[in-house]
Short mmCIF file of C-alpha atoms in Angstrom, two decimals:
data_model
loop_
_atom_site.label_atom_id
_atom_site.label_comp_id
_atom_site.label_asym_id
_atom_site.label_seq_id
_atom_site.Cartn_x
_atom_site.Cartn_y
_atom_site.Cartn_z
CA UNK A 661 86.73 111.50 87.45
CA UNK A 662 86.86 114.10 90.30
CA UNK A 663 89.87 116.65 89.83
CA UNK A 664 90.20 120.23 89.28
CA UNK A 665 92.84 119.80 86.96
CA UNK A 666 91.49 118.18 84.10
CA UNK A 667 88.38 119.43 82.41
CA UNK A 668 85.57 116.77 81.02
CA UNK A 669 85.87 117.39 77.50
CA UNK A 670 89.94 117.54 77.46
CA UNK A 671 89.83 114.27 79.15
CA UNK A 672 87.56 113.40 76.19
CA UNK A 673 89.91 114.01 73.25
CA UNK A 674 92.61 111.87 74.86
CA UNK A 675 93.74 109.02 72.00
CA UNK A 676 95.30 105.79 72.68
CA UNK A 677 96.67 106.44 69.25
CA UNK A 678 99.69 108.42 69.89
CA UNK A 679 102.91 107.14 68.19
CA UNK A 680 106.58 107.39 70.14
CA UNK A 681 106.62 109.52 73.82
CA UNK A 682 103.68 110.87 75.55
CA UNK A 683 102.49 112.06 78.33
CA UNK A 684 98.84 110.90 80.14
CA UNK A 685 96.79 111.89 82.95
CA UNK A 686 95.94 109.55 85.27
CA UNK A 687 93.04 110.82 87.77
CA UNK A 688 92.74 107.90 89.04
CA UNK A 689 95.74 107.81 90.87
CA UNK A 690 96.09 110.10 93.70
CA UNK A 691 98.20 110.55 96.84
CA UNK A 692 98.37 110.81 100.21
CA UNK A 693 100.26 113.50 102.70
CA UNK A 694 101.72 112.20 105.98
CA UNK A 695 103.33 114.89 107.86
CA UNK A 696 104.41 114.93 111.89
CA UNK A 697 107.77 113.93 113.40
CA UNK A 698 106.95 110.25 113.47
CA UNK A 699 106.18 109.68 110.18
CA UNK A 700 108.60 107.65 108.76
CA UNK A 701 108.71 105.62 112.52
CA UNK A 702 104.90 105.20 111.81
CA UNK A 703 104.86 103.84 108.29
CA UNK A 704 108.41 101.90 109.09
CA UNK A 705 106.15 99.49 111.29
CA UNK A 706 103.17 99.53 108.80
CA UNK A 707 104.39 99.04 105.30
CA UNK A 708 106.79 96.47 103.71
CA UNK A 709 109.43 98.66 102.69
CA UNK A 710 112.50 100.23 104.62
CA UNK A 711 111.81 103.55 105.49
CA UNK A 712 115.61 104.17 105.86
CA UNK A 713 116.55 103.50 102.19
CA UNK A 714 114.51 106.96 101.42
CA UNK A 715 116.40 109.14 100.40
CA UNK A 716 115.40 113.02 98.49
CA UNK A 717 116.96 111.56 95.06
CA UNK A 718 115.21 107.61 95.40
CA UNK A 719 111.64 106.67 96.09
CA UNK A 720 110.62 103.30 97.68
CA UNK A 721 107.85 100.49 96.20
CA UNK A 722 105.87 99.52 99.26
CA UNK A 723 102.77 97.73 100.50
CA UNK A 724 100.44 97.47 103.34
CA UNK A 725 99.05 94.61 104.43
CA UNK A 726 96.78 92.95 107.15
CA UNK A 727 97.58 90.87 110.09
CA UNK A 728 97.13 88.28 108.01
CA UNK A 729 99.30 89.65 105.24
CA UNK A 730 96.71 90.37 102.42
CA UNK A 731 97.33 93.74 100.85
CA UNK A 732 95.45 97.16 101.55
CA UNK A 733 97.55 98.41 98.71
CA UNK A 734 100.75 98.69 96.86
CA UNK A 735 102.44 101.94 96.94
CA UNK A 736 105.45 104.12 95.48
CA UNK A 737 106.91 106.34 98.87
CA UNK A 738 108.59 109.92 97.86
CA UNK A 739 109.97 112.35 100.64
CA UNK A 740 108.97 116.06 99.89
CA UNK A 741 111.22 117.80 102.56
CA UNK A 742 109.79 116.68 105.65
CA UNK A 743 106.38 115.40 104.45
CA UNK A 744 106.03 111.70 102.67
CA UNK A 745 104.09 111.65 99.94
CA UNK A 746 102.34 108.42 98.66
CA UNK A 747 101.20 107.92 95.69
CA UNK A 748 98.55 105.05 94.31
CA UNK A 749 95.82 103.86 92.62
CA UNK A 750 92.77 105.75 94.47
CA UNK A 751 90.58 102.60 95.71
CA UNK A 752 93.67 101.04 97.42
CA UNK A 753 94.77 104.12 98.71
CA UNK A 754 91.41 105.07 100.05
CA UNK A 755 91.84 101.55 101.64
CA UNK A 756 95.04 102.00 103.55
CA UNK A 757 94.52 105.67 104.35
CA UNK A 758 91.62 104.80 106.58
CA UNK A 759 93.69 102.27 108.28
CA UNK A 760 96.66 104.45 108.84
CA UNK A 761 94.45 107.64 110.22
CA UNK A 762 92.63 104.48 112.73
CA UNK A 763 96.37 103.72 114.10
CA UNK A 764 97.73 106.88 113.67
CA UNK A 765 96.44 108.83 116.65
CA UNK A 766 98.83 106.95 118.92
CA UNK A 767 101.89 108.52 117.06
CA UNK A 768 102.51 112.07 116.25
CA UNK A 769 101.42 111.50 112.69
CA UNK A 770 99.06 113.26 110.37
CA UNK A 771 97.39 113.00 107.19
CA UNK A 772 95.83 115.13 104.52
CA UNK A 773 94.36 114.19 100.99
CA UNK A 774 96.98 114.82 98.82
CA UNK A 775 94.26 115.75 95.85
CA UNK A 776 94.03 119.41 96.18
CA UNK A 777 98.15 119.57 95.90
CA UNK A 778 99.42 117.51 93.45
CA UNK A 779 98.10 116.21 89.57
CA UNK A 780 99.62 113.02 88.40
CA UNK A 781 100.31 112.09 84.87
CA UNK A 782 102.66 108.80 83.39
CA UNK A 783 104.99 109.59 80.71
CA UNK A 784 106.04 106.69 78.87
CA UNK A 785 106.71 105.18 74.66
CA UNK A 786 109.67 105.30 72.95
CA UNK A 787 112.11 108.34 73.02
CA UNK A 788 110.10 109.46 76.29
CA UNK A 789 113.47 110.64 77.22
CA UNK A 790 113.48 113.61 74.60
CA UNK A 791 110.00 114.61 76.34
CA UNK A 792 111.14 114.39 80.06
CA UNK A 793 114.18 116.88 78.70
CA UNK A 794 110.86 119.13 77.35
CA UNK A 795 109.27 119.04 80.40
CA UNK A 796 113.08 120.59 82.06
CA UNK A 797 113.66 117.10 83.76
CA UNK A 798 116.92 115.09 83.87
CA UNK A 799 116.11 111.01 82.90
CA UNK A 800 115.75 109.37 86.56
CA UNK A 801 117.07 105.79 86.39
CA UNK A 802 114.62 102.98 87.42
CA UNK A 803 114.31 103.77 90.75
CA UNK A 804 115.36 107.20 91.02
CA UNK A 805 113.42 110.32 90.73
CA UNK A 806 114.49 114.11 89.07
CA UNK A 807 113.08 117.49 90.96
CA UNK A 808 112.34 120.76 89.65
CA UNK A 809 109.84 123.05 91.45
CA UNK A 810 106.62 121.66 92.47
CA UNK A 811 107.31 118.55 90.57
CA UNK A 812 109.02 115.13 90.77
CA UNK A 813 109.39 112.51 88.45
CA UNK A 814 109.59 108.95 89.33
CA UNK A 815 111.78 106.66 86.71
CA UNK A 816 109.64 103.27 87.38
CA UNK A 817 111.49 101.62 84.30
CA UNK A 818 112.50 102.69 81.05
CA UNK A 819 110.47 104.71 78.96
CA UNK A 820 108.19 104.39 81.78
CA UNK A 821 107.40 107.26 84.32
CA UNK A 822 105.00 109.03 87.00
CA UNK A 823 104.98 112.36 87.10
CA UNK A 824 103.72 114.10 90.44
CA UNK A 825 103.03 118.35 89.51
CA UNK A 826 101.35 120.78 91.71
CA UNK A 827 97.70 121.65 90.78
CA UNK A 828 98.41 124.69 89.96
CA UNK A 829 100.68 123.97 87.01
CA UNK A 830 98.92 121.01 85.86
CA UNK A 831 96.17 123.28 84.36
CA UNK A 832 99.00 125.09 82.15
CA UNK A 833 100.85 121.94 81.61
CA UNK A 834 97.29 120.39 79.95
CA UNK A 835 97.14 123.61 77.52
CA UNK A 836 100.80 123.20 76.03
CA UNK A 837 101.04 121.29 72.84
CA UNK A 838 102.38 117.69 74.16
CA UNK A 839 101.74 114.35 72.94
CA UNK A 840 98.85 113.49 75.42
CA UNK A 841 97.85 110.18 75.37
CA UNK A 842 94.72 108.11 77.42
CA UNK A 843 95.45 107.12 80.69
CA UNK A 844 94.89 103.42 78.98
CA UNK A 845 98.51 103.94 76.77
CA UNK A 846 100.59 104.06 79.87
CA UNK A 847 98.51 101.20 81.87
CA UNK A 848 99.03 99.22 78.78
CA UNK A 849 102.55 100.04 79.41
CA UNK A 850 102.54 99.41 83.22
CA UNK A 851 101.27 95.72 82.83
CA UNK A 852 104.17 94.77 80.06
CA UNK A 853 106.78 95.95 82.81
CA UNK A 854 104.97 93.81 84.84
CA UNK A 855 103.20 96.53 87.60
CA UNK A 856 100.45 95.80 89.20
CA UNK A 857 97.60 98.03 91.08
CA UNK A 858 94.40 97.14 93.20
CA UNK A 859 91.29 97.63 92.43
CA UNK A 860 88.12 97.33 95.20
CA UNK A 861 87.61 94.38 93.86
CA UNK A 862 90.75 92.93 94.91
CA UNK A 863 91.97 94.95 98.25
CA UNK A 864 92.26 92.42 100.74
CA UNK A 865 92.82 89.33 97.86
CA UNK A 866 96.71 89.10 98.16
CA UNK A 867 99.68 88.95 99.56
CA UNK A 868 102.64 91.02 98.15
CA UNK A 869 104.55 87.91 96.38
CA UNK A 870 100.86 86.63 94.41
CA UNK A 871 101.86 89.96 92.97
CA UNK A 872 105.85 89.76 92.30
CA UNK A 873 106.57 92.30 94.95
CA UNK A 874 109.75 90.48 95.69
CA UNK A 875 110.90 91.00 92.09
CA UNK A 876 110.66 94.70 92.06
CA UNK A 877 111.99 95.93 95.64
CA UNK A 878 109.08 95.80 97.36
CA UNK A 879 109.04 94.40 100.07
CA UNK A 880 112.21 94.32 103.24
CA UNK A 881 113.17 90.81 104.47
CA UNK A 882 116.16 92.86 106.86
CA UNK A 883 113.83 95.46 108.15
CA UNK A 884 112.38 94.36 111.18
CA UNK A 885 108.60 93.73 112.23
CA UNK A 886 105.59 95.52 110.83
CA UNK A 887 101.55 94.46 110.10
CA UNK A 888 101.58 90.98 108.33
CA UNK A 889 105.70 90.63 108.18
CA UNK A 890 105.13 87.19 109.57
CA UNK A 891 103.71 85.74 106.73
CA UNK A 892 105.33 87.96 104.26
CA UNK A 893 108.34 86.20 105.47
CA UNK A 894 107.41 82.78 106.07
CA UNK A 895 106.50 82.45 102.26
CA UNK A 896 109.94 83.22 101.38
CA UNK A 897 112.29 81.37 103.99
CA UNK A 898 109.34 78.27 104.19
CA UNK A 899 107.83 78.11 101.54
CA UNK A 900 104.22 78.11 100.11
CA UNK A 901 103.54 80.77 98.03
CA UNK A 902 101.70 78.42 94.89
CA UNK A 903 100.69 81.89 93.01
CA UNK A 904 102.75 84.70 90.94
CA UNK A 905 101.94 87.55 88.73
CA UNK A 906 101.80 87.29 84.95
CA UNK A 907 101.29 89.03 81.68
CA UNK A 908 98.78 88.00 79.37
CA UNK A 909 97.91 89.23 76.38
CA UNK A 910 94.31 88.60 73.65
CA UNK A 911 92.70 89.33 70.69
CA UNK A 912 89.62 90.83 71.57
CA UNK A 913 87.79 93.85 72.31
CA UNK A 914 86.62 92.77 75.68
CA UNK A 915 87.91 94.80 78.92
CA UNK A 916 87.62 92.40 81.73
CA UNK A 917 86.64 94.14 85.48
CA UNK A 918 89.48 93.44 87.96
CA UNK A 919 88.24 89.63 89.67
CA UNK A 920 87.38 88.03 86.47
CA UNK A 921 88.46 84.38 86.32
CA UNK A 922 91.32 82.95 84.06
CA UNK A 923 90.71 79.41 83.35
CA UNK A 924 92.78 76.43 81.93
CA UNK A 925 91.79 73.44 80.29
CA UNK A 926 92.36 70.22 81.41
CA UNK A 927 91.86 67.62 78.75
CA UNK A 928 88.04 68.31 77.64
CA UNK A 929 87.50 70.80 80.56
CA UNK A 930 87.83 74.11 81.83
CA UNK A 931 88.84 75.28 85.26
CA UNK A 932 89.18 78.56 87.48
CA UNK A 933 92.80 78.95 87.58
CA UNK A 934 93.52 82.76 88.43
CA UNK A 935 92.46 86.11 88.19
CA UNK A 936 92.75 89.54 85.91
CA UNK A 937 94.12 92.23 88.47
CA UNK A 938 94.47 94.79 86.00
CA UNK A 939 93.88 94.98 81.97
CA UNK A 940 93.82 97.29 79.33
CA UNK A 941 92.92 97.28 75.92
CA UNK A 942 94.59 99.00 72.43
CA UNK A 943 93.22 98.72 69.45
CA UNK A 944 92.06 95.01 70.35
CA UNK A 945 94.84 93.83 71.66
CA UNK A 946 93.54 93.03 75.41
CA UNK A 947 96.85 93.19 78.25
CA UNK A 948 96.19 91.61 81.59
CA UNK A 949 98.12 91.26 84.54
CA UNK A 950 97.28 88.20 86.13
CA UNK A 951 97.66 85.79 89.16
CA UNK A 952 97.76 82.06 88.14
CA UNK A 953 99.49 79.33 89.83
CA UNK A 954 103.47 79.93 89.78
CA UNK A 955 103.84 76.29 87.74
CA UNK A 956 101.95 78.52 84.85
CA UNK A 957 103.77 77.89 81.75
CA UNK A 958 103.18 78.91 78.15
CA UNK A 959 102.37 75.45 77.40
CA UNK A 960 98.80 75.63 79.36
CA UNK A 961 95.59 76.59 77.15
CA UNK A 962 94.29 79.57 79.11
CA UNK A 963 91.34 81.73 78.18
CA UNK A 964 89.50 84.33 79.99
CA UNK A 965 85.81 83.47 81.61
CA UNK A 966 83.33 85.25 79.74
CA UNK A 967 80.88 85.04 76.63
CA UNK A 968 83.29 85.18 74.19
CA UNK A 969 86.19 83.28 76.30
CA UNK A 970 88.90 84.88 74.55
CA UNK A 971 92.44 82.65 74.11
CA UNK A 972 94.93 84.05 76.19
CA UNK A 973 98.77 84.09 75.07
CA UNK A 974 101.32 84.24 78.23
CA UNK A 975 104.02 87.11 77.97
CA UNK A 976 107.51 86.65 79.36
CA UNK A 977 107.67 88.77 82.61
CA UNK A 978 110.39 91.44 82.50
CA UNK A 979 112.28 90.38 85.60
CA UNK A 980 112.81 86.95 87.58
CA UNK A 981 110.12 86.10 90.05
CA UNK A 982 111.84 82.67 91.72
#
């Protein structure tokens, strides 16, 4: 943990145990400033998403990928005036910033670590909406974001939030008397809306559908060309995508690293079949996003690949992947 924002032992007394809304830091997320006047012509031809749907009261879902279409990242796009501001888990970030700032210095585009400016928590649980109204926010809609000075709130789905705050109110916001929460409440949270994030582990592993970015505006068929669009678009108007994104869910008290292997049995055996992308654990009750095969059903014995091989129950995904 490497912020200015949140102290060592406050980070310490965070709970999973919070009942109803809260409110959680999450220093592992950070973001990324792109400033100059060809920003949004820059990232238009590097990222999946259509950089002429943003808008100052919307922010886009995004991802970069390779020529070869396998994700640097996955991304959520906000315009602050004239500067974008991305915001996303810190390894895949790391991993498309250095890509973008390679590229970059044949367009009139620049970047700046986004860590010194803003904090980011996730607000989530039930009657978050109550808490958003404490915090002097109006409710965004999925997909929608509320301002109020030096802060912006992303609706990702309901009861389920990202708050971006600048650093110099994030230290006062930590000594109010909110419902904080561990960052592990609202990544519980992110996984049963079905969100996704890479880890190292993973940056390079996928392309955007393996991960449902189809399902949740991610990704432009109408936009034009940019890094990896051919394949991104031959898997949807040809075909052969065999792998989706799914929830999972275990008893156990295991925390499986991003990578680990899913297997299924096949009559007396077990086989690789897929892998955790992210998980997080509450009270014992292990959550995993997953990629399997997209012929997955509820039906197939799963379990995870380690000592204790935990059963794994499949979740219904909150939105349609076909």
């Amino acid at each position: 943990m490497h912020t200015s924002w949140l102290t060592a032992e406050q980070y310490a007394q965070l709970s999973t145990q919070v009942q109803g809304a809260f409110i959680a830091p999450l220093p592992a997320f950070e973001t990324l400033l792109i400033s100059g006047p060809d920003n949004r012509k820059y990232l238009q031809g590097q990222t999946t998403c259509d950089l002429d749907q943003l808008q100052p009261e919307n922010f886009l879902r995004g991802a970069h990928c390779d020529a070869k279409g396998k994700m640097w990242s996955q991304f959520h796009l906000v315009s602050d005036g004239e500067q974008l501001v991305v915001l996303a888990f810190r390894d895949e970030l790391n991993a498309s910033a250095a890509q973008w700032k390679k590229f970059g210095v044949f367009s009139k585009v620049s970047f700046a670590s986004g860590q010194q400016h803003y904090a980011v928590f996730g607000i989530g649980g039930s009657d978050s909406e109550k808490l958003i109204k404490q915090l002097g926010f109006s409710v965004p809609a999925p997909g929608t974001l509320s301002r109020k000075p030096n802060a912006i709130l992303l609706g990702l789905a309901d009861d389920h939030f990202m708050l971006l705050i600048a650093q110099a109110e994030a230290q006062p916001l930590m000594q109010q008397p909110l419902p904080f929460a561990a960052p592990t409440l609202w990544l519980a949270q992110h996984i049963q809306h079905g969100f996704s994030y890479l880890e190292q582990a993973l940056i390079g592993a996928f392309v955007p559908q393996m991960l449902n970015l189809q399902a949740l505006d991610a990704i432009s068929f109408t936009k034009g060309c940019y890094i990896g669009q051919e394949t991104v678009a031959r898997l949807k108007y040809r075909g052969g995508n065999k792998r989706a994104a799914y929830i999972l869910t275990a008893q156990t008290d295991e925390v499986p690293a991003a990578g680990t292997d899913i297997e299924v049995q096949l009559g007396e055996n077990w086989r690789r079949s897929g892998q955790v992308v992210n998980a997080a654990n509450i009270n014992n009750r292990l959550w995993l996003i997953a990629v399997l095969p997209n012929d997955t059903t509820p039906a197939d014995s799963l379990r995870l690949s380690s000592d204790s091989a935990p059963a794994l129950s499949l979740q219904p995904l909150p939105y349609s992947i076909n």
